[in-house]
Short mmCIF file of N, CA and C in Angstrom, two decimals:
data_model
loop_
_atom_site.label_atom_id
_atom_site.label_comp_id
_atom_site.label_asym_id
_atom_site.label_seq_id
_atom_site.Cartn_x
_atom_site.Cartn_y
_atom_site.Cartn_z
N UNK A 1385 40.95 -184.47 26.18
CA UNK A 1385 41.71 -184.08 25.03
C UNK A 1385 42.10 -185.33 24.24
N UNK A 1386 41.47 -185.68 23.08
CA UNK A 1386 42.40 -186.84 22.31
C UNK A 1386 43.55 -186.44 21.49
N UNK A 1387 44.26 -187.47 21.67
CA UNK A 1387 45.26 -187.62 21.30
C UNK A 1387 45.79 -188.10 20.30
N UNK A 1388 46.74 -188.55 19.35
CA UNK A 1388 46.56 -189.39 18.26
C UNK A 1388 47.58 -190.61 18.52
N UNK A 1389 48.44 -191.20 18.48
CA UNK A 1389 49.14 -192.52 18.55
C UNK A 1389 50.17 -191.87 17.42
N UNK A 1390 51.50 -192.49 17.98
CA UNK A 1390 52.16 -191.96 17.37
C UNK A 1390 53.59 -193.69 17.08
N UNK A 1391 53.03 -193.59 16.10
CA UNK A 1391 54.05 -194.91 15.73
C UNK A 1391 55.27 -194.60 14.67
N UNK A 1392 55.93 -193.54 14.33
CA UNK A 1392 57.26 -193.14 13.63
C UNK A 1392 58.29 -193.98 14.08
N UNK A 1393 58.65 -194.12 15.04
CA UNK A 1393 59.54 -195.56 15.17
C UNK A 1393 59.26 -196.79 15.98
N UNK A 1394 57.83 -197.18 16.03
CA UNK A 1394 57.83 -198.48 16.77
C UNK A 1394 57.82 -199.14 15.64
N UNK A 1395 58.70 -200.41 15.96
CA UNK A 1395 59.31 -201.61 15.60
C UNK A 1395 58.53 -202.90 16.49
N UNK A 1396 58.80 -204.02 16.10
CA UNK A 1396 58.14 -204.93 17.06
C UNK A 1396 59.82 -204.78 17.52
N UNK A 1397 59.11 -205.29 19.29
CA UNK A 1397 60.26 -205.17 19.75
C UNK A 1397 60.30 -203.53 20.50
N UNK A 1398 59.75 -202.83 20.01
CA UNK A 1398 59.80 -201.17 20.98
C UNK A 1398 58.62 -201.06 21.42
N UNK A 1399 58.78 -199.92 22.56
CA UNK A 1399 57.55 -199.28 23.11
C UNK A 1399 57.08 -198.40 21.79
N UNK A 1400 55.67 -198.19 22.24
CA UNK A 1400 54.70 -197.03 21.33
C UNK A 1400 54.60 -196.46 22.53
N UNK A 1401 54.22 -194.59 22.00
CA UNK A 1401 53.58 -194.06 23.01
C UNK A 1401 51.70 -193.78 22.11
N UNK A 1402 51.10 -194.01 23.52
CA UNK A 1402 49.19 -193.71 23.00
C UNK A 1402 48.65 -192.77 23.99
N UNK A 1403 47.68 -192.19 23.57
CA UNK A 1403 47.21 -191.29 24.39
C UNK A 1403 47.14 -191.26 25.55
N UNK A 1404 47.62 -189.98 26.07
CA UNK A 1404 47.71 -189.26 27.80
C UNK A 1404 49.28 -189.72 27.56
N UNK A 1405 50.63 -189.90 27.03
CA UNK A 1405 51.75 -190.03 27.06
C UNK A 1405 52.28 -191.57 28.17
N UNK A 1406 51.02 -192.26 27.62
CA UNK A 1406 51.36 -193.99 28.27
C UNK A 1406 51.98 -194.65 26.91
N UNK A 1407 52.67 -195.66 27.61
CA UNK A 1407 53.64 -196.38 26.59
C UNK A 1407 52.53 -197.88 26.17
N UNK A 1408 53.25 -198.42 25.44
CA UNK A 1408 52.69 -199.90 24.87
C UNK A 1408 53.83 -200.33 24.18
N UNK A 1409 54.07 -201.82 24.85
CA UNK A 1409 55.21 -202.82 24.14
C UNK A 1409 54.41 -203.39 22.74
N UNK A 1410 55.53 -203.75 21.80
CA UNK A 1410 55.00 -204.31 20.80
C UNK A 1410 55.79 -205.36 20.45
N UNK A 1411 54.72 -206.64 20.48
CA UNK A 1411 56.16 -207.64 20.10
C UNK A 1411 55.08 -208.11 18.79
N UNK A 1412 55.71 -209.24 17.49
CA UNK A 1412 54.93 -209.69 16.78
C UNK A 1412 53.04 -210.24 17.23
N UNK A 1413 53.12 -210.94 17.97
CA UNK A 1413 51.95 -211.58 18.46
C UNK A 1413 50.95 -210.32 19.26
N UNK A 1414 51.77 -209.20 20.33
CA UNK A 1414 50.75 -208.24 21.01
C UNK A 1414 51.13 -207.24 20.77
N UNK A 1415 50.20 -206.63 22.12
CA UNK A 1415 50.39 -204.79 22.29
C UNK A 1415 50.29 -204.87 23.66
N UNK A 1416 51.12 -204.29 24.37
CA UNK A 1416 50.16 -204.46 25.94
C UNK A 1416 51.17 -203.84 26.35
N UNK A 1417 50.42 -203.38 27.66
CA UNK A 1417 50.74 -201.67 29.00
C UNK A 1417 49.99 -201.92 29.88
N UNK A 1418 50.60 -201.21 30.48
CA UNK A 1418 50.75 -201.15 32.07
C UNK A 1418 49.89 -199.66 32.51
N UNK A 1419 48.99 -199.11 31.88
CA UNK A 1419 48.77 -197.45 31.60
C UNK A 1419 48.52 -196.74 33.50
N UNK A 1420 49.67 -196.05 33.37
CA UNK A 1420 49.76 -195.46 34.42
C UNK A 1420 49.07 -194.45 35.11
N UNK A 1421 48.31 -193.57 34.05
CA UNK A 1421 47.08 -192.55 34.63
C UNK A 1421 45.96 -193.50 34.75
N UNK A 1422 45.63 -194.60 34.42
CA UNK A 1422 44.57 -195.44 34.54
C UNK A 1422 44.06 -195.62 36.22
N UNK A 1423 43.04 -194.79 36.52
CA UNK A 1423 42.24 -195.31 38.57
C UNK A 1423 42.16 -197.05 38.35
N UNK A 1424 41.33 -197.51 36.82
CA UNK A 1424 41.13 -198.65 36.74
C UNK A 1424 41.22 -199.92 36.00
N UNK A 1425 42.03 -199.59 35.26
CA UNK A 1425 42.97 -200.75 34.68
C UNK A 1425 44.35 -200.90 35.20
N UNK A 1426 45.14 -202.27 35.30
CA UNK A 1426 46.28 -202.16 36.18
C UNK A 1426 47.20 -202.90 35.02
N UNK A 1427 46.41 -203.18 33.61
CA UNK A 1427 47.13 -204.04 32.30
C UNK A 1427 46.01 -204.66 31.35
N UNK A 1428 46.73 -204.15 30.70
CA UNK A 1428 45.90 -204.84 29.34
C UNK A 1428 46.87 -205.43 28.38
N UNK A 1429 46.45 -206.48 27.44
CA UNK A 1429 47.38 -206.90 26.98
C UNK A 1429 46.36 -207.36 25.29
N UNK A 1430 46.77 -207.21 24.35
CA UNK A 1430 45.97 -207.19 22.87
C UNK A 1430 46.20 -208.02 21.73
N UNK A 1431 45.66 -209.32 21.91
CA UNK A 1431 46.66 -210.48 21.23
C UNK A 1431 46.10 -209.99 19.56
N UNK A 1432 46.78 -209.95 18.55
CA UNK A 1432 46.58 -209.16 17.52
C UNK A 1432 45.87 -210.50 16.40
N UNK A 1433 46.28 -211.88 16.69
CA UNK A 1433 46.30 -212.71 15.52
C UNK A 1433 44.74 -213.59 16.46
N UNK A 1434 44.56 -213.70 17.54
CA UNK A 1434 43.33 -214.17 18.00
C UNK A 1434 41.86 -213.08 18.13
N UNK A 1435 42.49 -211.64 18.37
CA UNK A 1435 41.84 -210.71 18.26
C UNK A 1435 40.97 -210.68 19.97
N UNK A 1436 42.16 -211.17 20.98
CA UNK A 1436 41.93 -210.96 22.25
C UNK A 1436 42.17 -209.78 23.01
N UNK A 1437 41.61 -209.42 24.06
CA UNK A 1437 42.25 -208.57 24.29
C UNK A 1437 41.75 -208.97 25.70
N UNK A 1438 43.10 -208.95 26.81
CA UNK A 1438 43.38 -209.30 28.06
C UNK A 1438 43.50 -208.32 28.75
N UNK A 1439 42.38 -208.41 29.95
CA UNK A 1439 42.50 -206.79 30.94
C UNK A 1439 42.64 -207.39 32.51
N UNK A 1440 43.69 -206.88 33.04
CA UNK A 1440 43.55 -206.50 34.91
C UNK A 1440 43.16 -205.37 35.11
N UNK A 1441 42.64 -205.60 35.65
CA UNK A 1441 41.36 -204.41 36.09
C UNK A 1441 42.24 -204.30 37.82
N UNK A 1442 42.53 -203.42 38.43
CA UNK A 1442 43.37 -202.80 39.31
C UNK A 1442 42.54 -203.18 40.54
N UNK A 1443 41.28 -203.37 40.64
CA UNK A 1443 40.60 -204.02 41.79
C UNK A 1443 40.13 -205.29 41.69
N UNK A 1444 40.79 -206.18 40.93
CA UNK A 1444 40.28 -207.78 40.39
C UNK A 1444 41.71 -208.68 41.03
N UNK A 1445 41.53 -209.20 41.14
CA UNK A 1445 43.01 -210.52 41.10
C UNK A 1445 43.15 -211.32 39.65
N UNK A 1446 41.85 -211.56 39.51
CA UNK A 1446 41.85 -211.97 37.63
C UNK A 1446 41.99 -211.57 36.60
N UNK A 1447 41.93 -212.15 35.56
CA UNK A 1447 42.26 -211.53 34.08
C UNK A 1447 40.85 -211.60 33.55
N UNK A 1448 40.69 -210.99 32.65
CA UNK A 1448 39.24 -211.05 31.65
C UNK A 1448 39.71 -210.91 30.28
N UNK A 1449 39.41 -211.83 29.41
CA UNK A 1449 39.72 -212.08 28.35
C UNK A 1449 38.89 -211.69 27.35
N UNK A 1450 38.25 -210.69 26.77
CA UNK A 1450 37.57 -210.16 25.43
C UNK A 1450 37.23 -211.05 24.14
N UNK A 1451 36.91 -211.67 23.66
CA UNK A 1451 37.01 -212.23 22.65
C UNK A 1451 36.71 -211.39 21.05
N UNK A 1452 37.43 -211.69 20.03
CA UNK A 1452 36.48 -210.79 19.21
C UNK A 1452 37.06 -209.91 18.80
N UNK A 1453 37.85 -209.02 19.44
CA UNK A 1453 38.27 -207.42 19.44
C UNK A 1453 39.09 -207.20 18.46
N UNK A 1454 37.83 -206.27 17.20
CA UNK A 1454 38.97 -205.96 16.04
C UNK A 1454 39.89 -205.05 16.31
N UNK A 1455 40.77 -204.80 15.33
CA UNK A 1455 41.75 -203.77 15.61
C UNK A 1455 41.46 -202.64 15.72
N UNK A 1456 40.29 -202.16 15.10
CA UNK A 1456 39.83 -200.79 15.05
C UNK A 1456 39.31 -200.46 16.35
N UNK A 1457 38.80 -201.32 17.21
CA UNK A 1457 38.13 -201.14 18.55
C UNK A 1457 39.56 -200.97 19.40
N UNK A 1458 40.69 -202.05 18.91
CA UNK A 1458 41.71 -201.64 20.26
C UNK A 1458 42.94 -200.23 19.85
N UNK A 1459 42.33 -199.80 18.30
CA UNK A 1459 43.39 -198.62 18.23
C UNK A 1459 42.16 -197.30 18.79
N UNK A 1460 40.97 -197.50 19.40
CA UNK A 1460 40.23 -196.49 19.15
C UNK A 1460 40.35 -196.63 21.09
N UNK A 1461 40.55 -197.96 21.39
CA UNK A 1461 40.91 -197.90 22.83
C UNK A 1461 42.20 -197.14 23.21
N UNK A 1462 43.70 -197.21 22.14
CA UNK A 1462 44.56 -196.44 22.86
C UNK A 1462 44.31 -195.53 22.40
N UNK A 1463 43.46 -194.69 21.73
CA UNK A 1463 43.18 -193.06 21.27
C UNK A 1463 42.41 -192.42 22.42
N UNK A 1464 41.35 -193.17 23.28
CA UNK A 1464 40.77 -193.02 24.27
C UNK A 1464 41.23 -191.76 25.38
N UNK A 1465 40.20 -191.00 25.79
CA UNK A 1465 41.12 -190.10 27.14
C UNK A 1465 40.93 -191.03 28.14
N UNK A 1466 40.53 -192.08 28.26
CA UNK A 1466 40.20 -192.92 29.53
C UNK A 1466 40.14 -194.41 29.50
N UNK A 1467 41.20 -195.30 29.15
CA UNK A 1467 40.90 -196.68 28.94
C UNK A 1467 40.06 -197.29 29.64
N UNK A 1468 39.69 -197.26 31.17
CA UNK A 1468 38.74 -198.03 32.01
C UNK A 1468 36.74 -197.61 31.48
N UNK A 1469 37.46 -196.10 31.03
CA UNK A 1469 35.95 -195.93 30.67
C UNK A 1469 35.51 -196.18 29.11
N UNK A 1470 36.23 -196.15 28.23
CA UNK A 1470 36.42 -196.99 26.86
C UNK A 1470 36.23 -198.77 27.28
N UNK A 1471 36.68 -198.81 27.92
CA UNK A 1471 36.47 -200.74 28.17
C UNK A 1471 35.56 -201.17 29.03
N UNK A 1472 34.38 -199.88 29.98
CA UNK A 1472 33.48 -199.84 30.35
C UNK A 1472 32.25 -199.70 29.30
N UNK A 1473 32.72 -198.66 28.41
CA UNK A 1473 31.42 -198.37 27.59
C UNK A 1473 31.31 -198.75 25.95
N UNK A 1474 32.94 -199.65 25.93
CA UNK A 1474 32.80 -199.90 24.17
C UNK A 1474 33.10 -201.51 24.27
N UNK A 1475 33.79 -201.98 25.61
CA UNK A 1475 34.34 -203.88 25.64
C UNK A 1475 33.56 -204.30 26.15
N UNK A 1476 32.63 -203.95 27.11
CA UNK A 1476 31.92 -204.83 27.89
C UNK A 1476 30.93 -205.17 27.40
N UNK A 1477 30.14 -204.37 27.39
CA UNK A 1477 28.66 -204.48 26.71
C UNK A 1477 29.11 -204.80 25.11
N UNK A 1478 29.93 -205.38 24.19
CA UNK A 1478 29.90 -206.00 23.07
C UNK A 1478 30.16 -207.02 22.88
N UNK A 1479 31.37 -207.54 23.95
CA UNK A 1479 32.20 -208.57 23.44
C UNK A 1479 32.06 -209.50 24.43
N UNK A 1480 31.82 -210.76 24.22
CA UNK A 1480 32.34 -212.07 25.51
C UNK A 1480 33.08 -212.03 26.05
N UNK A 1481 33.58 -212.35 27.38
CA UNK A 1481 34.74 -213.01 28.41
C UNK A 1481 34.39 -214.27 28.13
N UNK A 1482 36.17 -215.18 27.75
CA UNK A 1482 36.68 -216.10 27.61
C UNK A 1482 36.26 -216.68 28.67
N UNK A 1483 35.74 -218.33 28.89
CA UNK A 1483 36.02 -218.89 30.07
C UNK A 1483 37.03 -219.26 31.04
#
């Protein structure tokens, strides 16, 4: 079922809620959650002015860093019914990991 994003009062500084009723902090510089129905993401984090976007992946110890990632790819990621499978089938195969 998609969902739409609902930003009527996020402020930098507040949570957003994005699809499946997971939250996302917003400060000037990111976006980033913790998405709790996720089997396989354990955090992502969406630097807005480098156009990064930082994932723990829930069976990794590391971070993987995206390079690249316009905004339209990371608002179409929190519209997603499935972030691990959106960042399986729309981040990986497009974009570089940072060294």
């Amino acid at each position: 079922m998609k969902q739409t994003l609902i930003y009527e009062t996020t402020t930098v500084g507040e949570c957003l809620t994005y699809a499946n009723e997971e939250w996302a902090w917003v400060s000037e510089d990111y976006i980033s959650s913790s998405p709790k129905n996720s089997t396989a993401i354990g955090w992502w984090k969406y630097e807005v002015g480098t156009k990064r976007l930082v994932v723990r992946y829930k069976n990794a110890e590391t971070f993987y860093t995206y390079e690249g990632v316009p905004f339209p790819t990371m608002f179409a990621l929190m519209s997603a019914d499935s972030v691990g499978a959106f960042i399986a089938r729309e981040i990986k195969p497009n974009f570089s990991v940072a060294p």
